[in-house]
mmCIF file of C-alpha atoms in Angstrom:
data_model
loop_
_atom_site.group_PDB
_atom_site.id
_atom_site.type_symbol
_atom_site.label_atom_id
_atom_site.label_comp_id
_atom_site.label_asym_id
_atom_site.label_seq_id
_atom_site.Cartn_x
_atom_site.Cartn_y
_atom_site.Cartn_z
ATOM 1 C CA LYS A 1 84.769 68.523 -49.567
ATOM 2 C CA ASN A 2 82.218 68.179 -46.499
ATOM 3 C CA GLU A 3 79.042 70.689 -46.893
ATOM 4 C CA VAL A 4 78.922 72.126 -43.441
ATOM 5 C CA GLU A 5 82.923 73.127 -42.707
ATOM 6 C CA GLN A 6 83.492 74.085 -39.028
ATOM 7 C CA SER A 7 86.926 76.165 -37.847
ATOM 8 C CA PRO A 8 88.751 75.907 -36.338
ATOM 9 C CA GLN A 9 88.829 72.396 -34.238
ATOM 10 C CA ASN A 10 89.798 72.955 -31.239
ATOM 11 C CA LEU A 11 89.665 75.864 -28.936
ATOM 12 C CA THR A 12 91.362 76.697 -25.406
ATOM 13 C CA ALA A 13 90.746 79.910 -24.133
ATOM 14 C CA GLN A 14 91.119 81.229 -20.704
ATOM 15 C CA GLU A 15 88.605 82.744 -18.881
ATOM 16 C CA GLY A 16 87.621 86.639 -19.800
ATOM 17 C CA GLU A 17 88.026 86.152 -23.467
ATOM 18 C CA PHE A 18 86.437 86.924 -26.407
ATOM 19 C CA ILE A 19 85.609 83.732 -29.210
ATOM 20 C CA THR A 20 84.464 82.876 -31.927
ATOM 21 C CA ILE A 21 83.640 79.545 -34.026
ATOM 22 C CA ASN A 22 83.525 79.752 -37.828
ATOM 23 C CA CYS A 23 80.892 77.532 -40.069
ATOM 24 C CA SER A 24 81.242 78.272 -43.849
ATOM 25 C CA TYR A 25 78.743 75.852 -45.555
ATOM 26 C CA SER A 26 78.474 74.984 -49.754
ATOM 27 C CA VAL A 27 74.829 73.899 -49.785
ATOM 28 C CA GLY A 28 72.223 77.056 -50.372
ATOM 29 C CA ILE A 29 69.861 76.729 -47.005
ATOM 30 C CA SER A 30 66.736 77.966 -46.025
ATOM 31 C CA ALA A 31 67.836 78.243 -41.685
ATOM 32 C CA LEU A 32 71.231 77.744 -40.024
ATOM 33 C CA HIS A 33 71.290 76.322 -36.222
ATOM 34 C CA TRP A 34 74.204 76.716 -33.903
ATOM 35 C CA LEU A 35 74.297 73.715 -31.589
ATOM 36 C CA GLN A 36 75.867 73.487 -27.877
ATOM 37 C CA GLN A 37 76.498 69.902 -26.396
ATOM 38 C CA HIS A 38 78.248 69.706 -23.627
ATOM 39 C CA PRO A 39 81.051 66.262 -22.082
ATOM 40 C CA GLY A 40 77.451 64.639 -20.957
ATOM 41 C CA GLY A 41 76.180 64.495 -24.503
ATOM 42 C CA GLY A 42 73.133 66.062 -24.348
ATOM 43 C CA ILE A 43 72.436 68.337 -27.725
ATOM 44 C CA VAL A 44 70.353 71.956 -26.650
ATOM 45 C CA SER A 45 70.132 74.069 -29.862
ATOM 46 C CA LEU A 46 71.251 77.961 -29.435
ATOM 47 C CA PHE A 47 70.526 79.972 -32.236
ATOM 48 C CA MET A 48 68.492 79.196 -35.304
ATOM 49 C CA LEU A 49 68.786 81.955 -37.809
ATOM 50 C CA SER A 50 68.619 82.685 -41.577
ATOM 51 C CA SER A 51 69.264 86.162 -41.638
ATOM 52 C CA GLY A 52 70.947 88.999 -39.505
ATOM 53 C CA LYS A 53 71.890 88.809 -36.041
ATOM 54 C CA LYS A 54 71.113 87.381 -32.583
ATOM 55 C CA LYS A 55 71.684 88.267 -29.431
ATOM 56 C CA HIS A 56 70.981 86.061 -26.540
ATOM 57 C CA GLY A 57 73.156 86.755 -23.369
ATOM 58 C CA ARG A 58 76.210 86.623 -23.988
ATOM 59 C CA LEU A 59 76.057 84.465 -26.829
ATOM 60 C CA ILE A 60 75.770 86.424 -30.339
ATOM 61 C CA ALA A 61 76.024 84.302 -34.003
ATOM 62 C CA THR A 62 75.416 86.319 -37.246
ATOM 63 C CA ILE A 63 75.158 84.636 -41.035
ATOM 64 C CA ASN A 64 76.210 86.155 -43.968
ATOM 65 C CA ILE A 65 73.874 84.416 -46.844
ATOM 66 C CA GLN A 66 76.111 85.453 -50.166
ATOM 67 C CA GLU A 67 78.839 84.200 -48.476
ATOM 68 C CA LYS A 68 77.845 81.681 -47.315
ATOM 69 C CA HIS A 69 79.110 81.550 -43.692
ATOM 70 C CA SER A 70 78.344 82.137 -40.264
ATOM 71 C CA SER A 71 80.269 82.819 -36.461
ATOM 72 C CA LEU A 72 79.223 82.127 -33.488
ATOM 73 C CA HIS A 73 80.642 84.698 -30.916
ATOM 74 C CA ILE A 74 81.048 83.922 -26.605
ATOM 75 C CA THR A 75 81.911 87.123 -24.874
ATOM 76 C CA ALA A 76 83.603 87.343 -21.371
ATOM 77 C CA SER A 77 83.900 83.244 -22.017
ATOM 78 C CA HIS A 78 83.817 81.130 -18.733
ATOM 79 C CA PRO A 79 84.994 77.457 -17.811
ATOM 80 C CA ARG A 80 81.522 76.355 -18.016
ATOM 81 C CA ASP A 81 80.963 77.609 -22.064
ATOM 82 C CA SER A 82 83.341 75.039 -22.074
ATOM 83 C CA ALA A 83 81.603 71.939 -24.800
ATOM 84 C CA VAL A 84 81.613 70.664 -28.368
ATOM 85 C CA TYR A 85 80.052 73.850 -30.749
ATOM 86 C CA ILE A 86 78.069 72.085 -33.952
ATOM 87 C CA CYS A 87 76.994 74.512 -36.904
ATOM 88 C CA ALA A 88 73.510 72.763 -39.096
ATOM 89 C CA VAL A 89 72.119 74.246 -41.858
ATOM 90 C CA ARG A 90 69.372 72.962 -43.588
ATOM 91 C CA SER A 91 68.379 72.645 -47.233
ATOM 92 C CA GLY A 92 66.129 75.493 -48.630
ATOM 93 C CA TYR A 93 65.356 72.632 -51.170
ATOM 94 C CA GLY A 94 63.832 69.811 -52.552
ATOM 95 C CA GLY A 95 61.321 67.379 -50.928
ATOM 96 C CA SER A 96 64.472 66.913 -47.979
ATOM 97 C CA GLN A 97 63.653 70.084 -45.538
ATOM 98 C CA GLY A 98 64.099 68.439 -42.469
ATOM 99 C CA ASN A 99 67.848 67.263 -43.261
ATOM 100 C CA LEU A 100 69.975 69.223 -41.397
ATOM 101 C CA ILE A 101 73.445 68.613 -42.443
ATOM 102 C CA PHE A 102 76.061 68.959 -39.391
ATOM 103 C CA GLY A 103 79.803 70.682 -39.603
ATOM 104 C CA LYS A 104 81.814 68.296 -37.167
ATOM 105 C CA GLY A 105 81.891 70.937 -34.130
ATOM 106 C CA THR A 106 84.266 72.715 -32.550
ATOM 107 C CA LYS A 107 85.251 71.398 -29.397
ATOM 108 C CA LEU A 108 86.230 74.453 -27.002
ATOM 109 C CA SER A 109 87.775 74.704 -23.450
ATOM 110 C CA VAL A 110 87.461 77.483 -21.830
ATOM 111 C CA LYS A 111 90.000 77.392 -18.753
ATOM 112 C CA PRO A 112 89.889 79.440 -15.464
ATOM 113 C CA GLY B 1 56.588 70.767 -19.259
ATOM 114 C CA ALA B 2 58.898 67.474 -20.288
ATOM 115 C CA GLY B 3 60.495 67.031 -22.015
ATOM 116 C CA VAL B 4 62.047 64.609 -25.064
ATOM 117 C CA SER B 5 62.808 61.033 -23.882
ATOM 118 C CA GLN B 6 64.320 58.900 -24.748
ATOM 119 C CA SER B 7 64.538 54.690 -23.599
ATOM 120 C CA PRO B 8 66.835 53.003 -22.418
ATOM 121 C CA SER B 9 69.547 55.174 -22.009
ATOM 122 C CA ASN B 10 72.017 52.762 -22.832
ATOM 123 C CA LYS B 11 71.744 49.543 -24.892
ATOM 124 C CA VAL B 12 74.898 46.978 -25.560
ATOM 125 C CA THR B 13 73.607 44.056 -28.006
ATOM 126 C CA GLU B 14 75.299 41.176 -29.557
ATOM 127 C CA LYS B 15 76.680 41.465 -33.462
ATOM 128 C CA GLY B 16 73.228 39.781 -35.808
ATOM 129 C CA LYS B 17 69.689 40.867 -32.917
ATOM 130 C CA ASP B 18 67.289 42.453 -33.526
ATOM 131 C CA VAL B 19 67.027 46.570 -31.510
ATOM 132 C CA GLU B 20 64.274 48.897 -30.689
ATOM 133 C CA LEU B 21 64.702 52.421 -29.234
ATOM 134 C CA ARG B 22 61.823 55.232 -27.915
ATOM 135 C CA CYS B 23 61.447 58.334 -28.263
ATOM 136 C CA ASP B 24 58.860 60.019 -26.867
ATOM 137 C CA PRO B 25 58.856 63.206 -27.831
ATOM 138 C CA ILE B 26 57.294 66.919 -26.190
ATOM 139 C CA SER B 27 53.358 66.674 -25.991
ATOM 140 C CA GLY B 28 52.645 68.481 -28.375
ATOM 141 C CA HIS B 29 55.416 68.480 -31.415
ATOM 142 C CA THR B 30 53.850 67.820 -35.134
ATOM 143 C CA ALA B 31 57.863 67.162 -36.068
ATOM 144 C CA LEU B 32 59.457 63.873 -35.198
ATOM 145 C CA TYR B 33 63.575 63.663 -36.008
ATOM 146 C CA TRP B 34 66.358 61.215 -34.978
ATOM 147 C CA TYR B 35 70.372 61.331 -35.336
ATOM 148 C CA ARG B 36 73.143 58.964 -35.416
ATOM 149 C CA GLN B 37 76.716 60.389 -33.814
ATOM 150 C CA SER B 38 79.606 57.943 -33.712
ATOM 151 C CA LEU B 39 82.017 57.723 -31.865
ATOM 152 C CA GLY B 40 84.637 60.431 -33.343
ATOM 153 C CA GLN B 41 81.969 61.288 -35.827
ATOM 154 C CA GLY B 42 79.963 64.359 -36.222
ATOM 155 C CA LEU B 43 75.484 64.194 -36.399
ATOM 156 C CA GLU B 44 74.568 62.098 -38.712
ATOM 157 C CA PHE B 45 70.474 63.095 -39.844
ATOM 158 C CA LEU B 46 68.213 59.267 -40.240
ATOM 159 C CA ILE B 47 64.898 59.945 -40.574
ATOM 160 C CA TYR B 48 62.129 63.098 -40.572
ATOM 161 C CA PHE B 49 57.840 63.182 -39.145
ATOM 162 C CA GLN B 50 56.145 66.272 -40.443
ATOM 163 C CA GLY B 51 52.372 65.297 -39.128
ATOM 164 C CA ASN B 52 50.733 62.274 -40.933
ATOM 165 C CA SER B 53 52.950 63.145 -44.006
ATOM 166 C CA ALA B 54 55.284 60.080 -45.502
ATOM 167 C CA PRO B 55 58.872 59.970 -43.294
ATOM 168 C CA ASP B 56 61.833 61.592 -44.674
ATOM 169 C CA LYS B 57 63.278 58.446 -44.562
ATOM 170 C CA SER B 58 66.995 59.640 -47.452
ATOM 171 C CA GLY B 59 69.207 59.580 -44.028
ATOM 172 C CA LEU B 60 68.457 55.869 -43.133
ATOM 173 C CA PRO B 61 71.968 53.861 -43.686
ATOM 174 C CA SER B 62 70.559 50.083 -44.847
ATOM 175 C CA ASP B 63 67.582 48.541 -45.321
ATOM 176 C CA ARG B 64 68.136 47.289 -41.492
ATOM 177 C CA PHE B 65 66.764 50.660 -40.350
ATOM 178 C CA SER B 66 63.135 51.378 -39.846
ATOM 179 C CA ALA B 67 61.956 54.070 -37.869
ATOM 180 C CA GLU B 68 57.580 54.321 -36.734
ATOM 181 C CA ARG B 69 55.601 57.333 -35.532
ATOM 182 C CA THR B 70 52.335 55.839 -33.821
ATOM 183 C CA GLY B 71 50.284 57.397 -33.089
ATOM 184 C CA GLY B 72 51.441 61.121 -34.246
ATOM 185 C CA SER B 73 54.030 61.143 -31.521
ATOM 186 C CA VAL B 74 56.032 58.333 -30.175
ATOM 187 C CA SER B 75 58.597 57.031 -32.677
ATOM 188 C CA THR B 76 60.721 53.264 -32.437
ATOM 189 C CA LEU B 77 63.758 53.187 -34.132
ATOM 190 C CA THR B 78 64.391 49.175 -35.256
ATOM 191 C CA ILE B 79 67.431 48.333 -35.961
ATOM 192 C CA GLN B 80 68.017 44.542 -36.787
ATOM 193 C CA ARG B 81 70.480 41.758 -37.811
ATOM 194 C CA THR B 82 72.656 44.867 -35.984
ATOM 195 C CA GLN B 83 76.749 45.275 -37.410
ATOM 196 C CA GLN B 84 79.002 46.836 -35.062
ATOM 197 C CA GLU B 85 79.055 49.639 -36.599
ATOM 198 C CA ASP B 86 75.367 51.171 -35.882
ATOM 199 C CA SER B 87 76.984 51.276 -33.118
ATOM 200 C CA ALA B 88 76.897 54.810 -31.570
ATOM 201 C CA VAL B 89 74.790 57.367 -30.014
ATOM 202 C CA TYR B 90 70.953 57.568 -31.241
ATOM 203 C CA LEU B 91 69.808 60.879 -30.848
ATOM 204 C CA CYS B 92 65.875 62.558 -31.368
ATOM 205 C CA ALA B 93 64.311 65.327 -31.423
ATOM 206 C CA SER B 94 61.336 67.158 -32.314
ATOM 207 C CA SER B 95 59.714 71.286 -32.840
ATOM 208 C CA LEU B 96 56.829 72.743 -32.522
ATOM 209 C CA GLY B 97 56.037 72.464 -36.692
ATOM 210 C CA GLY B 98 58.313 71.646 -39.149
ATOM 211 C CA PRO B 99 61.703 72.425 -40.399
ATOM 212 C CA ALA B 100 61.364 76.387 -39.616
ATOM 213 C CA TYR B 101 61.537 75.968 -35.992
ATOM 214 C CA GLU B 102 63.322 74.978 -32.975
ATOM 215 C CA GLN B 103 63.905 71.652 -32.524
ATOM 216 C CA TYR B 104 64.374 70.379 -29.196
ATOM 217 C CA PHE B 105 66.826 67.458 -28.262
ATOM 218 C CA GLY B 106 66.654 63.842 -27.029
ATOM 219 C CA PRO B 107 70.095 62.681 -23.971
ATOM 220 C CA GLY B 108 70.306 60.497 -26.609
ATOM 221 C CA THR B 109 70.005 56.320 -26.904
ATOM 222 C CA ARG B 110 73.690 54.209 -26.511
ATOM 223 C CA LEU B 111 73.767 52.341 -28.694
ATOM 224 C CA THR B 112 77.641 49.721 -28.035
ATOM 225 C CA VAL B 113 77.107 46.081 -30.426
ATOM 226 C CA THR B 114 78.984 43.586 -29.203
#
């Protein structure tokens, strides 16, 4: 079993829909990252959070430490949101605190 | 300001040759990370440099892989005796401080071993 699991693997939505991408992890963490990778390959960090909720524009990220679960929400989705969304966790223990463990990503396609 | 830059953007090499991949982090960023993304696979951590501390090499897949960071700035990832399974996109990221800081990613180097 992977230490970081994302669902769904693929998601197709119509423009304007509310989107949720889920991430579950099995290790103790000090932080969780949400990354966005566009078809050209560039990766952008969207959020880094260790508790609660963060919002940036139409994007919202939440984390529940007790349940080891995080969600990324996109409100009023737009075709330009089409990308792969990657969840990554940073272990809170030991010497490998620079080591991010990545989920396999969720490929989102938003149709006009 | 300038972001993280990597060179070359693409590299095609023959099996058995050595390759060097370069990363220029954002000026002032003390932490530098190397990752690998193989076709159809997720991102994979390779190595992490933080200031003058010994690097965290726990993600390097074999002793054919090594990395240096000179003067706390530019880093070079070297792959010796390349194999076809080394074909991947190699990504570099930097952050202002340690892992508690947001990471900024470079555009990557696409390595193809023929």
